[in-house]
Short mmCIF file of C-alpha atoms in Angstrom, two decimals:
data_model
loop_
_atom_site.label_atom_id
_atom_site.label_comp_id
_atom_site.label_asym_id
_atom_site.label_seq_id
_atom_site.Cartn_x
_atom_site.Cartn_y
_atom_site.Cartn_z
CA MET A 1 0.00 0.00 0.00
CA VAL A 2 1.08 3.55 -0.75
CA LYS A 3 0.39 6.16 1.89
CA ALA A 4 -2.12 8.76 0.87
CA ALA A 5 -0.86 12.04 -0.45
CA TYR A 6 -3.01 13.79 2.11
CA SER A 7 -2.49 12.02 5.42
CA ARG A 8 -3.61 13.65 8.64
CA ASP A 9 -1.68 16.68 9.75
CA THR A 10 0.65 15.50 12.54
CA THR A 11 2.95 18.52 12.74
CA PRO A 12 4.25 18.91 16.34
CA GLY A 13 2.27 21.47 18.26
CA THR A 14 -0.82 21.17 16.07
CA SER A 15 -3.91 19.03 16.52
CA PRO A 16 -4.82 16.61 13.73
CA ARG A 17 -7.38 18.01 11.34
CA THR A 18 -10.67 16.18 10.91
CA ARG A 19 -10.89 14.50 7.53
CA ILE A 20 -14.25 13.83 5.94
CA LEU A 21 -13.94 11.28 3.15
CA VAL A 22 -16.73 11.34 0.55
CA ALA A 23 -16.61 8.15 -1.51
CA GLY A 24 -18.51 8.91 -4.71
CA GLY A 25 -19.10 12.05 -6.78
CA GLY A 26 -22.65 11.40 -7.89
CA TYR A 27 -25.67 13.39 -6.82
CA VAL A 28 -25.44 12.39 -3.14
CA GLY A 29 -21.67 12.75 -2.91
CA MET A 30 -21.52 16.08 -4.73
CA TYR A 31 -24.43 17.74 -2.95
CA THR A 32 -23.31 16.51 0.45
CA ALA A 33 -19.84 17.94 -0.17
CA ILE A 34 -21.31 21.25 -1.40
CA ARG A 35 -23.35 21.66 1.77
CA LEU A 36 -20.47 20.58 3.98
CA GLN A 37 -18.11 23.17 2.47
CA GLN A 38 -20.77 25.82 3.05
CA LYS A 39 -21.54 24.88 6.65
CA LEU A 40 -17.93 24.20 7.61
CA LYS A 41 -16.48 27.24 5.85
CA SER A 42 -14.76 28.68 8.90
CA GLU A 43 -13.32 25.29 9.96
CA LEU A 44 -12.02 24.71 6.45
CA GLU A 45 -10.37 28.11 6.35
CA ARG A 46 -8.68 27.51 9.72
CA GLY A 47 -7.45 24.11 8.55
CA GLU A 48 -9.36 22.22 11.23
CA VAL A 49 -11.34 20.20 8.70
CA GLU A 50 -10.62 18.89 5.21
CA ILE A 51 -13.05 17.27 2.78
CA VAL A 52 -11.69 14.71 0.32
CA VAL A 53 -13.96 13.55 -2.52
CA VAL A 54 -12.94 10.40 -4.39
CA SER A 55 -14.90 9.99 -7.61
CA THR A 56 -14.45 7.77 -10.66
CA GLU A 57 -15.43 10.68 -12.89
CA PRO A 58 -14.48 14.35 -12.45
CA TYR A 59 -18.12 15.32 -12.91
CA MET A 60 -21.60 14.53 -11.65
CA THR A 61 -24.18 13.29 -14.17
CA TYR A 62 -27.80 14.30 -13.75
CA GLN A 63 -29.29 11.04 -15.01
CA PRO A 64 -32.95 12.14 -15.47
CA PHE A 65 -31.76 14.31 -18.40
CA LEU A 66 -29.93 11.48 -20.20
CA PRO A 67 -32.94 10.67 -22.45
CA GLU A 68 -33.12 14.27 -23.64
CA ALA A 69 -29.36 14.33 -24.18
CA ALA A 70 -29.67 11.15 -26.25
CA ALA A 71 -32.44 12.73 -28.32
CA GLY A 72 -30.41 15.90 -28.90
CA SER A 73 -32.69 18.23 -26.93
CA ILE A 74 -29.85 19.00 -24.48
CA SER A 75 -26.12 19.18 -25.10
CA PRO A 76 -24.38 16.34 -23.21
CA ARG A 77 -21.92 18.71 -21.55
CA HIS A 78 -24.84 20.49 -19.89
CA VAL A 79 -26.16 17.40 -18.06
CA VAL A 80 -22.88 17.04 -16.17
CA VAL A 81 -21.43 19.28 -13.45
CA PRO A 82 -17.63 19.57 -13.04
CA LEU A 83 -16.76 18.65 -9.46
CA ARG A 84 -13.71 20.88 -9.29
CA ARG A 85 -15.79 23.91 -10.18
CA VAL A 86 -18.46 23.49 -7.51
CA LEU A 87 -16.35 21.81 -4.81
CA TYR A 88 -13.69 24.51 -4.70
CA ARG A 89 -13.03 24.03 -0.97
CA CYS A 90 -12.66 20.25 -1.28
CA LYS A 91 -9.81 18.05 -2.47
CA ILE A 92 -10.93 16.11 -5.54
CA VAL A 93 -9.32 12.76 -6.33
CA SER A 94 -10.15 11.13 -9.67
CA GLY A 95 -10.14 7.54 -8.51
CA GLU A 96 -12.26 4.63 -7.37
CA VAL A 97 -12.66 3.46 -3.79
CA ARG A 98 -11.97 -0.28 -3.77
CA SER A 99 -12.46 -1.22 -0.13
CA VAL A 100 -13.18 0.25 3.28
CA ASP A 101 -11.93 -0.94 6.68
CA HIS A 102 -14.08 1.17 8.94
CA ALA A 103 -12.74 -0.46 12.07
CA LYS A 104 -9.37 1.08 11.23
CA ARG A 105 -10.90 4.20 9.63
CA THR A 106 -9.09 3.58 6.34
CA ALA A 107 -10.12 3.19 2.71
CA THR A 108 -8.15 2.09 -0.35
CA TYR A 109 -8.57 3.55 -3.79
CA THR A 110 -6.96 3.47 -7.22
CA THR A 111 -6.44 6.29 -9.69
CA LEU A 112 -5.55 6.61 -13.35
CA ALA A 113 -1.91 6.95 -12.29
CA THR A 114 -1.65 3.91 -9.99
CA GLU A 115 -1.51 1.45 -12.89
CA GLU A 116 1.13 3.54 -14.64
CA GLU A 117 3.16 3.81 -11.44
CA GLY A 118 2.80 0.12 -10.66
CA ALA A 119 2.56 0.99 -6.99
CA GLY A 120 -0.84 -0.57 -6.26
CA ALA A 121 -3.80 0.86 -4.40
CA ILE A 122 -3.53 3.92 -2.18
CA GLN A 123 -4.62 3.92 1.44
CA ILE A 124 -6.22 6.95 3.04
CA GLY A 125 -7.33 7.52 6.61
CA TYR A 126 -10.47 9.39 7.61
CA ASP A 127 -12.49 10.51 10.61
CA GLU A 128 -15.93 10.66 8.99
CA LEU A 129 -16.96 8.55 6.01
CA VAL A 130 -19.75 9.38 3.54
CA LEU A 131 -20.21 6.27 1.42
CA ALA A 132 -22.18 7.26 -1.69
CA PRO A 133 -20.95 5.18 -4.63
CA GLY A 134 -24.41 5.00 -6.19
CA SER A 135 -25.46 2.00 -8.24
CA VAL A 136 -24.51 0.10 -11.37
CA SER A 137 -26.58 -1.62 -14.03
CA ARG A 138 -28.09 -4.91 -12.91
CA THR A 139 -27.41 -7.53 -15.53
CA LEU A 140 -28.54 -11.12 -15.89
CA PRO A 141 -26.74 -14.11 -17.46
CA VAL A 142 -28.35 -13.54 -20.85
CA PRO A 143 -26.30 -15.04 -23.71
CA GLY A 144 -24.83 -12.29 -25.89
CA LEU A 145 -25.75 -9.47 -23.50
CA ALA A 146 -22.19 -8.39 -22.72
CA GLU A 147 -21.17 -8.59 -26.40
CA TYR A 148 -24.10 -6.91 -28.14
CA ALA A 149 -26.15 -4.82 -25.69
CA ILE A 150 -25.60 -1.26 -24.51
CA GLY A 151 -26.61 0.27 -21.18
CA PHE A 152 -28.22 3.61 -20.47
CA LYS A 153 -26.76 4.93 -17.23
CA THR A 154 -23.94 7.26 -18.25
CA VAL A 155 -23.71 10.26 -20.54
CA GLU A 156 -21.24 8.35 -22.70
CA GLU A 157 -23.79 5.56 -23.20
CA ALA A 158 -26.55 8.06 -23.99
CA ILE A 159 -24.54 9.83 -26.69
CA GLY A 160 -23.17 6.56 -28.01
CA LEU A 161 -26.72 5.26 -28.34
CA ARG A 162 -27.84 8.38 -30.19
CA ASN A 163 -24.97 8.02 -32.65
CA HIS A 164 -25.72 4.33 -33.01
CA VAL A 165 -29.43 4.84 -33.80
CA ILE A 166 -28.66 7.41 -36.51
CA GLU A 167 -25.91 5.16 -37.86
CA GLN A 168 -28.40 2.29 -38.18
CA MET A 169 -30.69 4.52 -40.20
CA ASP A 170 -27.75 5.37 -42.46
CA ILE A 171 -27.06 1.64 -42.90
CA ALA A 172 -30.72 0.90 -43.65
CA SER A 173 -30.83 3.72 -46.19
CA SER A 174 -27.76 2.52 -48.08
CA THR A 175 -28.08 -1.27 -48.04
CA ARG A 176 -29.68 -3.35 -50.79
CA GLU A 177 -30.33 -6.33 -48.50
CA PRO A 178 -33.87 -6.40 -47.04
CA ALA A 179 -32.81 -8.53 -44.06
CA LEU A 180 -30.01 -6.16 -43.10
CA ARG A 181 -32.31 -3.17 -43.52
CA ALA A 182 -34.96 -4.74 -41.27
CA ALA A 183 -32.41 -5.59 -38.57
CA ALA A 184 -30.93 -2.08 -38.67
CA LEU A 185 -34.38 -0.51 -38.19
CA THR A 186 -35.36 -2.81 -35.29
CA PHE A 187 -34.61 -1.42 -31.82
CA VAL A 188 -35.18 -3.51 -28.68
CA VAL A 189 -35.28 -1.82 -25.25
CA VAL A 190 -35.34 -4.09 -22.19
CA GLY A 191 -36.84 -2.61 -19.03
CA GLY A 192 -40.08 -0.71 -18.45
CA GLY A 193 -38.92 1.62 -15.70
CA TYR A 194 -38.06 5.31 -15.99
CA ALA A 195 -34.80 4.78 -17.86
CA GLY A 196 -36.19 2.34 -20.41
CA VAL A 197 -39.47 4.10 -21.17
CA GLU A 198 -38.02 7.61 -21.34
CA ALA A 199 -35.01 6.51 -23.41
CA LEU A 200 -37.21 4.64 -25.88
CA ALA A 201 -39.77 7.47 -26.13
CA GLU A 202 -37.18 10.19 -26.72
CA LEU A 203 -35.13 8.15 -29.21
CA GLU A 204 -38.24 7.05 -31.11
CA ASP A 205 -39.29 10.68 -31.32
CA MET A 206 -35.87 11.64 -32.69
CA ALA A 207 -35.70 8.76 -35.18
CA ARG A 208 -39.23 9.39 -36.46
CA TYR A 209 -38.34 13.06 -37.00
CA ALA A 210 -35.12 12.07 -38.79
CA THR A 211 -36.98 9.93 -41.35
CA ARG A 212 -38.11 13.09 -43.17
CA TYR A 213 -34.50 13.54 -44.30
CA TYR A 214 -34.13 9.98 -45.66
CA HIS A 215 -35.53 9.40 -49.15
CA ASN A 216 -36.22 5.69 -48.56
CA ILE A 217 -37.12 5.41 -44.85
CA LYS A 218 -40.62 6.09 -43.57
CA PRO A 219 -41.70 6.32 -39.91
CA GLU A 220 -43.62 3.05 -40.21
CA ASP A 221 -40.39 1.30 -41.25
CA LEU A 222 -38.98 1.80 -37.74
CA LYS A 223 -39.69 -1.05 -35.34
CA TRP A 224 -39.38 -0.29 -31.62
CA ILE A 225 -39.98 -3.02 -29.04
CA LEU A 226 -40.20 -2.47 -25.27
CA VAL A 227 -39.66 -5.68 -23.28
CA GLU A 228 -40.82 -5.73 -19.64
CA ALA A 229 -40.73 -8.79 -17.36
CA SER A 230 -43.64 -7.63 -15.15
CA ASN A 231 -47.23 -6.90 -16.09
CA ARG A 232 -46.89 -3.10 -16.04
CA ILE A 233 -44.55 -0.22 -16.87
CA LEU A 234 -43.71 2.88 -14.84
CA PRO A 235 -45.09 1.49 -11.55
CA GLU A 236 -44.10 4.72 -9.75
CA VAL A 237 -46.80 6.75 -11.54
CA GLY A 238 -49.59 4.35 -10.61
CA GLU A 239 -51.51 1.67 -12.47
CA GLU A 240 -53.86 4.04 -14.31
CA MET A 241 -51.09 6.28 -15.63
CA GLY A 242 -49.01 3.22 -16.47
CA LYS A 243 -51.83 1.88 -18.65
CA TYR A 244 -52.16 5.29 -20.31
CA ALA A 245 -48.42 5.25 -21.06
CA ILE A 246 -48.80 1.84 -22.74
CA ARG A 247 -51.68 3.13 -24.88
CA GLU A 248 -49.69 6.21 -25.81
CA LEU A 249 -46.64 4.17 -26.83
CA ARG A 250 -48.67 1.65 -28.80
CA ALA A 251 -50.44 4.47 -30.62
CA ARG A 252 -46.98 5.46 -31.89
CA ASN A 253 -46.46 1.96 -33.32
CA ILE A 254 -44.23 0.92 -30.42
CA ASP A 255 -44.55 -2.76 -29.57
CA VAL A 256 -44.93 -3.03 -25.77
CA ARG A 257 -44.51 -6.61 -24.53
CA LEU A 258 -45.39 -7.25 -20.90
CA ASP A 259 -44.63 -10.42 -18.91
CA THR A 260 -41.79 -11.00 -21.37
CA ARG A 261 -38.06 -11.52 -20.84
CA LEU A 262 -35.01 -11.35 -23.05
CA ASP A 263 -33.61 -14.89 -23.22
CA SER A 264 -30.75 -14.25 -25.63
CA CYS A 265 -29.30 -11.66 -27.97
CA GLU A 266 -26.51 -13.71 -29.51
CA ASN A 267 -25.61 -13.19 -33.15
CA ARG A 268 -27.74 -10.05 -33.32
CA VAL A 269 -31.00 -11.94 -32.79
CA ALA A 270 -33.12 -10.97 -29.77
CA VAL A 271 -34.88 -14.11 -28.52
CA LEU A 272 -37.81 -13.34 -26.20
CA SER A 273 -39.54 -15.59 -23.71
CA ASP A 274 -42.75 -15.46 -25.77
CA GLY A 275 -40.96 -17.29 -28.57
CA SER A 276 -40.24 -14.27 -30.76
CA ARG A 277 -36.92 -14.06 -32.64
CA LEU A 278 -36.10 -10.50 -33.67
CA PRO A 279 -33.04 -9.86 -35.86
CA THR A 280 -31.75 -6.56 -34.53
CA ARG A 281 -28.54 -4.57 -34.34
CA THR A 282 -29.69 -2.64 -31.26
CA VAL A 283 -30.42 -4.00 -27.77
CA VAL A 284 -30.64 -1.44 -24.96
CA TRP A 285 -30.52 -2.87 -21.43
CA THR A 286 -32.23 -0.80 -18.70
CA ALA A 287 -33.56 -3.64 -16.52
CA GLY A 288 -32.81 -2.16 -13.13
CA VAL A 289 -29.78 -1.30 -11.03
CA LYS A 290 -27.90 -2.81 -8.11
CA PRO A 291 -25.66 -1.32 -5.40
CA ALA A 292 -22.07 -0.55 -6.35
CA PRO A 293 -19.70 -3.51 -5.79
CA VAL A 294 -17.55 -1.55 -3.33
CA LEU A 295 -20.23 -1.98 -0.65
CA ALA A 296 -19.44 -5.69 -0.48
CA ALA A 297 -15.76 -4.81 0.12
CA THR A 298 -16.46 -3.04 3.42
CA ASP A 299 -16.95 -4.18 7.00
CA LEU A 300 -20.22 -2.25 7.21
CA PRO A 301 -23.62 -3.99 7.61
CA LEU A 302 -25.63 -4.68 4.44
CA ASN A 303 -29.22 -5.78 3.93
CA GLU A 304 -30.37 -8.68 1.77
CA ARG A 305 -30.24 -6.48 -1.35
CA GLY A 306 -26.65 -5.43 -0.75
CA ARG A 307 -27.45 -1.90 0.43
CA LEU A 308 -26.07 -0.32 3.60
CA ARG A 309 -28.30 -0.66 6.63
CA CYS A 310 -28.91 2.91 7.76
CA THR A 311 -30.83 4.70 10.49
CA ALA A 312 -33.32 7.49 9.94
CA GLU A 313 -30.49 9.91 10.79
CA LEU A 314 -28.56 8.52 7.77
CA THR A 315 -25.84 6.93 9.89
CA VAL A 316 -24.80 3.37 9.10
CA GLU A 317 -26.57 1.11 11.55
CA GLY A 318 -24.52 -0.07 14.51
CA THR A 319 -21.45 2.02 13.67
CA GLY A 320 -20.23 5.52 14.33
CA HIS A 321 -18.75 8.08 11.96
CA ALA A 322 -20.14 6.34 8.86
CA TRP A 323 -22.93 7.88 6.77
CA SER A 324 -24.78 7.11 3.58
CA ALA A 325 -27.77 8.08 1.43
CA GLY A 326 -29.21 7.55 -2.03
CA ASP A 327 -28.99 4.32 -4.02
CA ALA A 328 -26.42 2.75 -1.70
CA ALA A 329 -28.45 3.21 1.49
CA ALA A 330 -31.44 1.36 2.91
CA VAL A 331 -33.04 4.21 4.89
CA PRO A 332 -36.20 3.55 6.93
CA ASP A 333 -39.22 5.56 5.81
CA VAL A 334 -40.53 7.09 9.04
CA THR A 335 -43.57 8.52 7.22
CA ALA A 336 -44.82 5.12 6.03
CA GLU A 337 -47.69 3.42 7.82
CA ALA A 338 -46.30 -0.09 7.41
CA PRO A 339 -43.34 -0.82 9.72
CA GLY A 340 -40.08 -1.77 8.07
CA THR A 341 -40.74 0.28 4.93
CA GLU A 342 -37.63 1.73 3.31
CA CYS A 343 -37.24 4.87 1.23
CA ALA A 344 -37.20 4.12 -2.48
CA PRO A 345 -33.73 4.54 -4.03
CA ASN A 346 -34.77 7.34 -6.36
CA ALA A 347 -33.82 10.95 -7.06
CA GLN A 348 -36.71 12.38 -5.06
CA HIS A 349 -35.36 10.97 -1.79
CA ALA A 350 -31.69 11.41 -2.67
CA VAL A 351 -32.15 15.14 -3.27
CA ARG A 352 -33.62 15.66 0.18
CA GLN A 353 -31.41 13.18 2.01
CA THR A 354 -28.26 15.11 1.12
CA LYS A 355 -29.45 18.15 3.05
CA VAL A 356 -30.16 16.15 6.20
CA LEU A 357 -26.96 14.16 5.77
CA ALA A 358 -24.73 17.24 5.62
CA GLU A 359 -26.53 18.89 8.55
CA ASN A 360 -26.18 15.77 10.69
CA ILE A 361 -22.46 15.44 9.95
CA VAL A 362 -21.93 19.05 11.01
CA ALA A 363 -24.09 18.50 14.09
CA SER A 364 -22.06 15.42 15.00
CA LEU A 365 -18.79 17.32 14.68
CA ARG A 366 -20.13 20.12 16.86
CA GLY A 367 -21.68 17.82 19.47
CA ARG A 368 -25.27 18.60 18.63
CA PRO A 369 -28.21 16.16 18.34
CA LEU A 370 -29.03 14.60 14.98
CA LYS A 371 -32.37 14.87 13.24
CA PRO A 372 -34.14 12.08 11.33
CA TYR A 373 -34.86 12.16 7.62
CA ALA A 374 -38.59 12.30 6.96
CA HIS A 375 -40.19 12.88 3.59
CA LYS A 376 -43.56 11.65 2.41
CA TYR A 377 -43.43 10.46 -1.18
CA VAL A 378 -45.30 12.99 -3.30
CA GLY A 379 -45.47 11.11 -6.60
CA SER A 380 -43.61 10.82 -9.88
CA VAL A 381 -43.39 12.30 -13.36
CA ALA A 382 -42.16 10.68 -16.57
CA SER A 383 -41.60 11.91 -20.11
CA LEU A 384 -42.97 10.01 -23.11
CA GLY A 385 -41.18 12.12 -25.69
CA LEU A 386 -41.58 15.68 -26.87
CA HIS A 387 -44.75 17.30 -25.43
CA LYS A 388 -45.95 13.98 -23.96
CA GLY A 389 -45.76 12.66 -20.43
CA VAL A 390 -47.50 11.17 -17.39
CA ALA A 391 -47.55 12.34 -13.78
CA HIS A 392 -49.05 11.30 -10.48
CA VAL A 393 -48.24 14.04 -7.97
CA TYR A 394 -49.97 14.78 -4.65
CA GLY A 395 -52.79 12.48 -5.68
CA ARG A 396 -53.42 14.32 -8.95
CA LYS A 397 -53.02 12.54 -12.28
CA LEU A 398 -51.80 14.42 -15.32
CA LYS A 399 -51.04 13.28 -18.83
CA GLY A 400 -49.95 14.74 -22.15
CA TYR A 401 -48.53 18.24 -22.37
CA PRO A 402 -49.16 19.33 -18.72
CA ALA A 403 -47.34 16.24 -17.42
CA TRP A 404 -44.46 16.79 -19.84
CA LEU A 405 -44.18 20.44 -18.76
CA MET A 406 -44.20 19.39 -15.10
CA HIS A 407 -41.48 16.83 -15.84
CA ARG A 408 -39.23 19.48 -17.36
CA ALA A 409 -39.93 22.06 -14.67
CA TYR A 410 -39.27 19.62 -11.82
CA HIS A 411 -35.99 18.30 -13.16
CA LEU A 412 -34.79 21.76 -14.18
CA SER A 413 -35.33 22.89 -10.59
CA ARG A 414 -33.28 19.92 -9.34
CA MET A 415 -30.42 20.38 -11.79
CA PRO A 416 -27.39 21.54 -9.81
CA THR A 417 -25.97 25.06 -10.30
CA PHE A 418 -27.59 28.11 -11.85
CA ASN A 419 -25.10 27.88 -14.72
CA ARG A 420 -26.47 24.52 -15.86
CA LYS A 421 -30.09 25.56 -15.32
CA ALA A 422 -29.63 28.61 -17.54
CA ARG A 423 -27.86 26.67 -20.29
CA ILE A 424 -30.51 23.94 -20.39
CA LEU A 425 -33.34 26.48 -20.43
CA ALA A 426 -31.64 28.32 -23.30
CA GLU A 427 -31.27 25.07 -25.24
CA TRP A 428 -34.93 24.21 -24.76
CA THR A 429 -35.89 27.67 -26.00
CA LEU A 430 -33.69 27.41 -29.09
CA SER A 431 -34.86 23.87 -29.86
CA GLY A 432 -38.40 25.21 -30.03
CA LEU A 433 -37.34 27.73 -32.66
CA PHE A 434 -35.07 25.60 -34.83
CA LYS A 435 -35.07 22.10 -36.26
CA ARG A 436 -33.54 19.09 -34.54
CA GLU A 437 -29.98 18.01 -35.26
CA ILE A 438 -29.79 14.55 -36.81
CA VAL A 439 -26.01 14.20 -37.19
CA SER A 440 -24.18 11.11 -35.94
CA LEU A 441 -20.77 11.96 -34.51
CA GLY A 442 -19.65 8.43 -33.74
CA SER A 443 -16.10 9.30 -34.83
CA LEU A 444 -15.77 11.41 -31.67
CA GLU A 445 -15.51 8.16 -29.74
CA HIS A 446 -12.42 7.18 -31.70
CA PRO A 447 -10.74 10.43 -32.81
CA ARG A 448 -7.41 8.85 -33.82
CA ALA A 449 -8.88 6.46 -36.40
CA GLU A 450 -8.43 8.83 -39.35
CA PHE A 451 -4.84 9.65 -38.40
CA GLU A 452 -3.97 5.99 -37.79
CA LEU A 453 -5.20 5.19 -41.28
CA ALA A 454 -3.27 8.11 -42.81
CA ALA A 455 -0.12 7.03 -41.00
CA GLY A 456 -0.30 3.59 -42.57
CA GLY A 457 -1.73 1.73 -39.61
CA VAL A 458 -5.00 -0.14 -39.16
CA PRO A 459 -7.51 1.78 -37.00
CA SER A 460 -8.61 -0.04 -33.89
CA ARG A 461 -12.32 -0.69 -33.59
CA PRO A 462 -14.34 2.40 -32.59
CA LEU A 463 -15.98 2.20 -29.18
CA ALA A 464 -19.36 2.83 -30.76
CA ARG A 465 -19.16 -0.57 -32.47
CA ARG A 466 -18.04 -2.66 -29.52
CA HIS A 467 -21.59 -3.45 -28.49
CA GLU A 468 -22.32 -4.69 -32.02
CA ASP A 469 -19.37 -6.79 -33.11
CA PRO A 470 -16.99 -9.10 -31.25
CA PRO A 471 -13.65 -7.37 -30.66
CA MET A 472 -11.03 -7.82 -33.34
CA SER A 473 -8.05 -9.96 -32.49
CA ALA A 474 -4.55 -8.57 -33.00
CA ARG A 475 -4.12 -10.83 -36.01
CA GLU A 476 -7.34 -9.57 -37.59
CA ARG A 477 -6.39 -5.95 -36.94
CA ARG A 478 -3.08 -6.50 -38.71
CA ARG A 479 -4.93 -7.93 -41.68
CA GLY A 480 -7.42 -5.06 -41.56
CA ARG A 481 -10.59 -7.13 -41.82
CA ALA A 482 -13.61 -8.01 -39.70
CA PRO A 483 -13.38 -10.96 -37.29
CA GLY A 484 -14.10 -14.29 -38.88
CA THR A 485 -14.21 -13.10 -42.51
CA ARG A 486 -11.98 -14.58 -45.19
CA PRO A 487 -9.42 -12.50 -47.05
CA GLY A 488 -11.19 -10.68 -49.83
CA ALA A 489 -14.66 -11.33 -48.41
CA PRO A 490 -17.09 -8.44 -48.99
CA SER A 491 -17.94 -6.29 -46.01
CA GLY A 492 -21.59 -7.31 -46.15
CA GLU A 493 -20.74 -11.01 -45.62
CA ALA A 494 -21.40 -12.23 -42.10
CA PRO A 495 -18.59 -13.90 -40.14
CA GLY A 496 -18.43 -17.64 -40.66
CA GLU A 497 -20.97 -17.69 -43.51
CA ASP A 498 -20.47 -19.46 -46.83
CA ARG A 499 -19.55 -17.40 -49.87
CA GLY A 500 -22.54 -15.69 -51.39
CA ARG A 501 -24.77 -16.34 -48.38
CA LYS A 502 -26.50 -13.26 -46.97
CA GLY A 503 -28.37 -12.75 -43.70
CA PRO A 504 -29.56 -10.26 -41.11
CA ASP A 505 -26.41 -10.71 -39.09
CA ALA A 506 -24.14 -9.17 -41.71
CA PRO A 507 -21.92 -6.66 -39.88
CA GLY A 508 -21.27 -4.12 -42.58
CA PRO A 509 -23.47 -2.14 -44.98
CA VAL A 510 -23.27 -1.94 -48.74
CA THR A 511 -22.21 1.61 -49.40
CA GLU A 512 -24.14 2.19 -52.61
CA GLU A 513 -27.55 3.80 -52.52
CA GLY A 514 -30.38 1.30 -52.96
#
């Protein structure tokens, strides 16, 4: 282990400063640190306290705006908040917490430099721990999922998916093979929660709009399928609004399949539990989330779902000086009538928990009593595309344009920093005055490809294609051809197929106009 760069101050004649370690730079981690630096301003200036934030990314992503970023309604750089800009009194470490030994008040983390240095993980001591690593996508052992599917939890995935959808329309427009065209225009989204429904609705809206600029693609040529394992979608907005959402989606020619699971997506064929086999080049996986793996690498108590057992005061149960909130925490809901009810791991609770969390940490440091977190769930809003939505708030049910407007207003109010609020509002205003952008910038994900080719090398596979094709081996890269194809085989020939045989799994388009 390498000693942390910022160990406790042990200069003779001075008392050790109190270190607050915030593990995670998501919504909970960032907002907790913002409030701590405000409330502990004088202590920070005197050097009595330091706040260290360890985050895998140097920015916080506001995930409710990812669908609009994917659809092009919002610039991707405006749905993220740079941590170093807003946490100017904190020490930001771009790294990942790997384990926590709370009994010894130490945590280990890695950074981008540790692998280069070959020195291993770094150990850091702390006095107070805020464990807020968030969640990761929950995956199942579905054959082909890791090779062909794409998630929808990060801004990189959202923009990559937008580029991919437009690229598939370009392929469908230029190919002369009906099977390849049908597969390119078939989009399968797995998961009927917020992420899945909003991503599908926004992308379908964008793709349908884009068809007006393609001479040989009509809106009815697009095939969108929503696969949900339960018997309803958007359970947070209530059964009635969930049924309305299904009717709205089906009216747009979106195939909503309930009580259905994805059994396989190998070889670019989505096999569903109802027996359907759908040749497709696009599988989007949004079937839930699970706590971050680092929670299992701690000595802190977890519940049966792998979340931290917390008290109503947002302390970790049975321990001192450890705190948590958001997706990683199982916080009792003191407003619920049924005993044992926990707060749902959603943005509505996370937003409010950060305020109580920061205030309780300050109260603990100053020897004051803690206060419990109490918030009665007020309802939910969801977007179904441009000018369409559903809402169930304070017992009132809204649909259509009013629900969509409420969705935008609510999330705009929750977007951190005035800077980002103003930029997003300006973009919404301009998007109402001008036409949508339908450009695919997939080359941004692999900017050196053009130069590699000019310099006489073979470009490595762009990241945008890694969820479509198996990775190229070093031998195949040297030969400059797709995996499994024979020398001289046409780009439209699928790997492993006989000469002259065509099929929906062909990896490359014919470049001539059909």
